[in-house]
Coordinates of C-alpha atoms and ligand atoms in Angstrom, one line a residue:
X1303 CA -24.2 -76.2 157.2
X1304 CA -22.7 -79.1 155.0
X1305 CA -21.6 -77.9 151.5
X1306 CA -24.4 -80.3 149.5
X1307 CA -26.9 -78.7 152.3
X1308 CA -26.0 -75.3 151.0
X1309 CA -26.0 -76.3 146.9
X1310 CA -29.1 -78.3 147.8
X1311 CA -30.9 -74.7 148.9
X1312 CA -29.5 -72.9 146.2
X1313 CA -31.3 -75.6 143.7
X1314 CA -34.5 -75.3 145.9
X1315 CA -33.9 -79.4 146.0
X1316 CA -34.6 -81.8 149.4
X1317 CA -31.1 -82.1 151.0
X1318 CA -31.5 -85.7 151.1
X1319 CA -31.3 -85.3 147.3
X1320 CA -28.3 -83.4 147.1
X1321 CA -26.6 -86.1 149.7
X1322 CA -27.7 -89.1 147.2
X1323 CA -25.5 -87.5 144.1
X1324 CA -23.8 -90.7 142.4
X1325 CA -20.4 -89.2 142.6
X1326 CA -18.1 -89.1 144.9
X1327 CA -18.3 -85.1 145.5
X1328 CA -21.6 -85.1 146.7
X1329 CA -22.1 -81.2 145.7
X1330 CA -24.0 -80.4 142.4
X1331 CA -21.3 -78.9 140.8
X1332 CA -18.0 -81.1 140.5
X1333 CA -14.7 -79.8 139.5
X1334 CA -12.7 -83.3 139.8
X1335 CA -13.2 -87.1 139.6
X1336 CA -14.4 -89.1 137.1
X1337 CA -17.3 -88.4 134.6
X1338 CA -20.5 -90.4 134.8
X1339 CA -22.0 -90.5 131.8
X1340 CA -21.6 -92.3 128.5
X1341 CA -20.5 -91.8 124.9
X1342 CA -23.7 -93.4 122.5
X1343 CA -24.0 -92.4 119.0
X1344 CA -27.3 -91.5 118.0
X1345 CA -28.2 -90.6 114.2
X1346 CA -24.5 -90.7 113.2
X1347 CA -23.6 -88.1 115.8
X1348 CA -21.7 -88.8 119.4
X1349 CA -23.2 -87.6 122.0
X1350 CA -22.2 -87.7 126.1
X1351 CA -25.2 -88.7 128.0
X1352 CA -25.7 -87.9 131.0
X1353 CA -28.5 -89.2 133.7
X1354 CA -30.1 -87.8 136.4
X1355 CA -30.8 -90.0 139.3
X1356 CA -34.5 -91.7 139.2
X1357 CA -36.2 -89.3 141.6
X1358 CA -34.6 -85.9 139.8
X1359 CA -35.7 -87.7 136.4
X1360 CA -39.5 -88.2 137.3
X1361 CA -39.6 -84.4 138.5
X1362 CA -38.3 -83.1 134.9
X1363 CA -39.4 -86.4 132.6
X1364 CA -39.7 -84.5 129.5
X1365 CA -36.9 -81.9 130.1
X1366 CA -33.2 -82.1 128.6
X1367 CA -30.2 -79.7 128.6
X1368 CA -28.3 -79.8 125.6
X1369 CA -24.5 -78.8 126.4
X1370 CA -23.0 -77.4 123.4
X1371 CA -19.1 -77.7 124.1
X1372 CA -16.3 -75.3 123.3
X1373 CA -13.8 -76.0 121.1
X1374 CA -12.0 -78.6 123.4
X1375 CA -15.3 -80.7 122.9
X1376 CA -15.9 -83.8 124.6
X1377 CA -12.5 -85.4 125.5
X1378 CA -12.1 -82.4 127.9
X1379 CA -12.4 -83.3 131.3
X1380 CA -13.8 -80.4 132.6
X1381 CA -16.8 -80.6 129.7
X1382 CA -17.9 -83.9 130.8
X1383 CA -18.0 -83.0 134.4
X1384 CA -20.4 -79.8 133.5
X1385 CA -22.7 -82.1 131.8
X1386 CA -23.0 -84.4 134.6
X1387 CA -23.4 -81.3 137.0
X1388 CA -26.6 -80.2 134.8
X1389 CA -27.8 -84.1 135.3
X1390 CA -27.0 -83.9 139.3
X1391 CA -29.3 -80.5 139.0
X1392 CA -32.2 -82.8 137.7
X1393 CA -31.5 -82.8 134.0
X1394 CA -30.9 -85.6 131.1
X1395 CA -27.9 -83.7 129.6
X1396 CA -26.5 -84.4 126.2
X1397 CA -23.6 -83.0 124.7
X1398 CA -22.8 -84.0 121.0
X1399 CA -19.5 -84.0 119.1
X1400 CA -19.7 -80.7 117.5
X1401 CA -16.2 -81.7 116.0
X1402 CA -17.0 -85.4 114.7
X1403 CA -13.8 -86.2 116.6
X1404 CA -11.8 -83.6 115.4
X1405 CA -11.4 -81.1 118.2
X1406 CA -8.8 -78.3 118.9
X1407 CA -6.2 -79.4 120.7
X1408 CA -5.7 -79.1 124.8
X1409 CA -4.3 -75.6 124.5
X1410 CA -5.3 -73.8 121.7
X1411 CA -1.6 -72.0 122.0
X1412 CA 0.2 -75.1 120.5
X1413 CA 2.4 -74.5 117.7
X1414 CA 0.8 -75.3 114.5
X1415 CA -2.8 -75.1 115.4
X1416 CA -4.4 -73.1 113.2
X1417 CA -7.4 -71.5 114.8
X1418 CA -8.9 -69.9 112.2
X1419 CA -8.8 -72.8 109.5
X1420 CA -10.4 -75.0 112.6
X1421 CA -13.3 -72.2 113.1
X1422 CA -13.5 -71.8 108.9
X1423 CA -14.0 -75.6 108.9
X1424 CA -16.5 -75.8 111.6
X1425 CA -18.8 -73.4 111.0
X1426 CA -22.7 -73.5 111.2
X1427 CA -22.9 -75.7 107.5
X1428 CA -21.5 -77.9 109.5
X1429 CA -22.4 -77.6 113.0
X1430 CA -26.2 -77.1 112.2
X1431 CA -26.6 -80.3 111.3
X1432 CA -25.0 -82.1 114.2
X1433 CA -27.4 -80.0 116.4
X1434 CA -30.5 -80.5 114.4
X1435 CA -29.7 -84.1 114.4
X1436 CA -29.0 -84.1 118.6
X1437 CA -32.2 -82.5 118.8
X1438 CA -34.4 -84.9 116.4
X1439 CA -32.4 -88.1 119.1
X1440 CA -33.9 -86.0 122.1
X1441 CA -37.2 -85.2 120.7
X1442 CA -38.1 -88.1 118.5
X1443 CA -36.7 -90.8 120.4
X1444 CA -36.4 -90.1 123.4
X1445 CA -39.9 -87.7 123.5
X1446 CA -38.6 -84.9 124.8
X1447 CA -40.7 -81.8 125.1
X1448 CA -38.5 -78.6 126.4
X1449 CA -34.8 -78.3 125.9
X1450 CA -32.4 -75.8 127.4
X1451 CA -29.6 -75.2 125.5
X1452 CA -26.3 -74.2 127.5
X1453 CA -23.2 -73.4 125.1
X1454 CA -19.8 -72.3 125.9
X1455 CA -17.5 -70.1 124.1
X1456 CA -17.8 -71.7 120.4
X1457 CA -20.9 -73.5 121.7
X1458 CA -22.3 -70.2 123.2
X1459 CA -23.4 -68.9 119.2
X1460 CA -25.0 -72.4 119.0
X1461 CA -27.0 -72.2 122.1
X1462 CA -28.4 -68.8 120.7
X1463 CA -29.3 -70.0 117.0
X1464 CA -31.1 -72.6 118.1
X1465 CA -33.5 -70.9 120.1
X1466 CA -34.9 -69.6 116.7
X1467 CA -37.9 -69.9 115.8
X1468 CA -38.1 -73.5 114.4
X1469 CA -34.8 -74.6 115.4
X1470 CA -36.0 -77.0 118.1
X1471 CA -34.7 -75.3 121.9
X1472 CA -37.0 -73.3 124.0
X1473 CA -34.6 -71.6 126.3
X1474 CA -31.3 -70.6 125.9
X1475 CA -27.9 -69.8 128.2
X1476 CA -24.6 -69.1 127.0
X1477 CA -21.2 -68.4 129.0
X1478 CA -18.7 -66.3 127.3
X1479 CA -20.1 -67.0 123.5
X1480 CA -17.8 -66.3 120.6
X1481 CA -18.8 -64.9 117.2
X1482 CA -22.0 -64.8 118.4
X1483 CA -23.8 -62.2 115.7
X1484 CA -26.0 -59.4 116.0
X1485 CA -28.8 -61.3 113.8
X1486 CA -28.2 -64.4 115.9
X1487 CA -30.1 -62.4 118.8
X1488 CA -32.6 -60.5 117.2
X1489 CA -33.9 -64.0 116.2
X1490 CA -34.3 -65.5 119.3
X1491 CA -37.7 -66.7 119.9
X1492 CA -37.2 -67.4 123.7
X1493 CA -35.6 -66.4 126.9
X1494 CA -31.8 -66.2 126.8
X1495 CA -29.3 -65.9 129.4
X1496 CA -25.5 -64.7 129.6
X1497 CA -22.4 -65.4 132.0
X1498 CA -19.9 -63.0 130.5
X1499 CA -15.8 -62.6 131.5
X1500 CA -14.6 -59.7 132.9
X1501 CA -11.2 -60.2 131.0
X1502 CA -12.5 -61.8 127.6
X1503 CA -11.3 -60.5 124.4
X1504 CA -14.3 -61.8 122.2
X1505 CA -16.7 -60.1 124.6
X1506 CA -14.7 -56.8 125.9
X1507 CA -17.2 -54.0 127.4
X1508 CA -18.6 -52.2 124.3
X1509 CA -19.3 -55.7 123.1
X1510 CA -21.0 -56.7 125.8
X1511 CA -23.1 -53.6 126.3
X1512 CA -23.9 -54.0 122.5
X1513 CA -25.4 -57.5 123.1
X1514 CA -27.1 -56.1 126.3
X1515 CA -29.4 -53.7 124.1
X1516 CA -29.7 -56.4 121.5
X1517 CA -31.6 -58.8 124.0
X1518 CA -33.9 -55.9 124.6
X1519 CA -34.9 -55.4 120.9
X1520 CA -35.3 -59.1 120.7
X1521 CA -37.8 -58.9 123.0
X1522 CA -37.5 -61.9 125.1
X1523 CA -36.8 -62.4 129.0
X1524 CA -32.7 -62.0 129.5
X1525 CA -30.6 -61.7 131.8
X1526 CA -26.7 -60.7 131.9
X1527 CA -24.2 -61.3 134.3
X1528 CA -21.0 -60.2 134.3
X1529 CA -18.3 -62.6 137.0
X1530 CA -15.2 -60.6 138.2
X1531 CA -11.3 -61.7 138.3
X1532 CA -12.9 -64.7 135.5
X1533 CA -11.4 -64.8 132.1
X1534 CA -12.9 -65.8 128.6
X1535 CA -13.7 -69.3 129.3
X1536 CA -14.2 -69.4 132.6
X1537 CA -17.6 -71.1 132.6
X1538 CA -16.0 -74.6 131.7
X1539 CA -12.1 -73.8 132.9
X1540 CA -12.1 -71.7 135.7
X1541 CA -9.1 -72.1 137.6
X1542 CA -11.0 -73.0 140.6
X1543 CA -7.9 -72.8 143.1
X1544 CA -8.5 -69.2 142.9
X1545 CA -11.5 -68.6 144.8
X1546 CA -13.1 -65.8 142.8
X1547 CA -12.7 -67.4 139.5
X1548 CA -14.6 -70.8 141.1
X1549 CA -16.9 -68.3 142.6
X1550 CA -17.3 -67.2 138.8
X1551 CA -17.8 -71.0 137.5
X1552 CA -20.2 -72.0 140.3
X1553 CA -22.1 -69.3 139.6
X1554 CA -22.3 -69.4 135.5
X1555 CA -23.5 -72.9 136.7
X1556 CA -26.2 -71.6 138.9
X1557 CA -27.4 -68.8 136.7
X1558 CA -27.7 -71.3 134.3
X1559 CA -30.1 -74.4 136.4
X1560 CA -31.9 -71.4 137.8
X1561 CA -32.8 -69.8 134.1
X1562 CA -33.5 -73.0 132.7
X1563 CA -35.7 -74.2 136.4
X1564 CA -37.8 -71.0 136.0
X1565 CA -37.9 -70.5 132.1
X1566 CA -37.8 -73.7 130.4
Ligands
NAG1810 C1 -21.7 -89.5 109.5 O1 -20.9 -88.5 110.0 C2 -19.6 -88.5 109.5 C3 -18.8 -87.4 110.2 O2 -18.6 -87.8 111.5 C4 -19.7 -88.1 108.0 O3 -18.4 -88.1 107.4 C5 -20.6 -89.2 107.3 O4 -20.8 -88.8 106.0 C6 -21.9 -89.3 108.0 N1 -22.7 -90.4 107.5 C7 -24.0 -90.2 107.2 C8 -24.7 -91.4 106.6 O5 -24.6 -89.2 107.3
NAG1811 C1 -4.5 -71.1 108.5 O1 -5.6 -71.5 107.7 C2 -6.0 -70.4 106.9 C3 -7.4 -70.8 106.3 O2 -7.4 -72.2 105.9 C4 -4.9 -70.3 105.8 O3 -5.3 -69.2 104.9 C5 -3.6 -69.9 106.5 O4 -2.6 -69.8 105.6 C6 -3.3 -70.9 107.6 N1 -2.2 -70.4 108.4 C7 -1.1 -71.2 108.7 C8 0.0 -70.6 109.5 O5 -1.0 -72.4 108.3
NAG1812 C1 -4.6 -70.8 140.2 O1 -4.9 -70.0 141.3 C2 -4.0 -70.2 142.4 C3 -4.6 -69.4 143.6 O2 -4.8 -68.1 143.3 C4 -2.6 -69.7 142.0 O3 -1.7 -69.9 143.0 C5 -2.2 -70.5 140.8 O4 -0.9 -70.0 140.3 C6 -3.2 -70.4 139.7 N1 -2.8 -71.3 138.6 C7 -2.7 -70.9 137.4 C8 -2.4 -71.9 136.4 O5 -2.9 -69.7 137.0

């Protein structure tokens, strides 16, 4: 069986779908080449847009994914490509500059970056508002009626508070969120979805079984799934030569079109 045949029957789409994607990889889920959406900016906020093809869109018309980045944001590589894998899975995906062009750097490690003055100056005062405002482009203009939030890392809190009640998202997935708070869940107001590390710091075991009994008090559909030999991060920068950790990223990508298929 031909790779796209195989993603194609994961996704539940018509091969001859999967075999029209408009890149060069013709699986769902790309890893390399060149990102096909665009950068627009929408009520002051950039945003990456991504398409689906014309026959995915008129099967999910009134349907968006909004990717909420980690703290590379969009001039990652590896961010762009996601978004376009969510719009090869059938979904207009938008990612806005959570960082109005002010991201961390490539590797976090450099000398002189000063993580926690960038997380002290980005926090939800200020990231709120870019969201809200993303949401307002999607639903106002463009008429959506359902978004799915998918958030990474930083972006993983994000996708969780704005599944509030009021907040504008209707289903929520997140991939090794950071700083995501114990009142952040309890408020949820619709089904939510993890992809967690084995090896990730900001989400260790007790952590993770913490948030595990959360999402049952919260009373919403959830699901956890915990990848092995991935680290924190994994969901956007596996090192996919190492094929457990792409198993881990493929599948934080699945878990995530399949929640947002079924729920949203
Ligand atoms: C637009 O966004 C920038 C940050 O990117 C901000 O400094 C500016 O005040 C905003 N302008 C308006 C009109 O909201
Ligand atoms: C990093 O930023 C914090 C908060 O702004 C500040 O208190 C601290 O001194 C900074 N650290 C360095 C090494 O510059
Ligand atoms: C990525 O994985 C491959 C295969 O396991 C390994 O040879 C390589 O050293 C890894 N690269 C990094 C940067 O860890």
């Amino acid at each position: 069986m031909r790779s796209a045949a195989i993603f194609a029957a994961v996704l539940g789409l018509p091969t001859a779908l999967a075999s029209s994607c408009p890149v060069e990889d013709s699986t769902i889920v790309a890893h390399a080449g060149t990102p096909v959406g665009k950068e627009e900016v929408h009520n002051n906020v950039t945003m990456y847009i991504s398409q689906p093809d014309e026959e995915r869109r008129r099967a999910k018309p009134d349907t968006a994914v909004l990717y909420l980045t980690d703290v590379f944001g969009l001039p990652l590589l590896e961010n762009r490509l996601l978004a376009d894998s969510f719009a090869r899975a059938g979904y207009l995906t938008v990612a806005p500059d959570l960082f109005s062009g002010d991201p961390a750097l490539g590797d976090i490690n450099v000398p002189g970056f000063n993580t926690s003055a960038f997380l002290a100056n980005h926090g939800p005062e200020v990231t709120d508002p870019i969201i809200a405002s993303t949401i307002s482009y999607l639903r106002d203009d463009l008429g959506i009626k359902k978004i799915a939030t998918t958030g990474y890392c930083y972006g993983g809190r994000y996708a969780f508070r704005f599944i509030a009640d009021g907040k504008g998202a209707d289903v929520a997935y997140a991939a090794h969120p950071s700083l995501l708070g114990n009142d952040e869940i309890l408020a949820i107001e619709g089904p939510a979805a993890i992809g967690a590390a084995e090896n990730d710091g900001m989400m260790p075991p007790a952590r993770r079984a913490e948030i595990e009994s959360l999402l049952g008090q919260a009373k919403q559909p959830f699901q956890v799934s915990l990848y092995s030999g991935t680290n924190h991060g994994f969901g956007v920068r596996a090192n996919i030569s190492d094929p457990v950790q792409r198993f881990g990223k493929e599948g934080a990508f699945y878990q995530a079109v399949r929640w947002f298929d079924y729920f949203l």
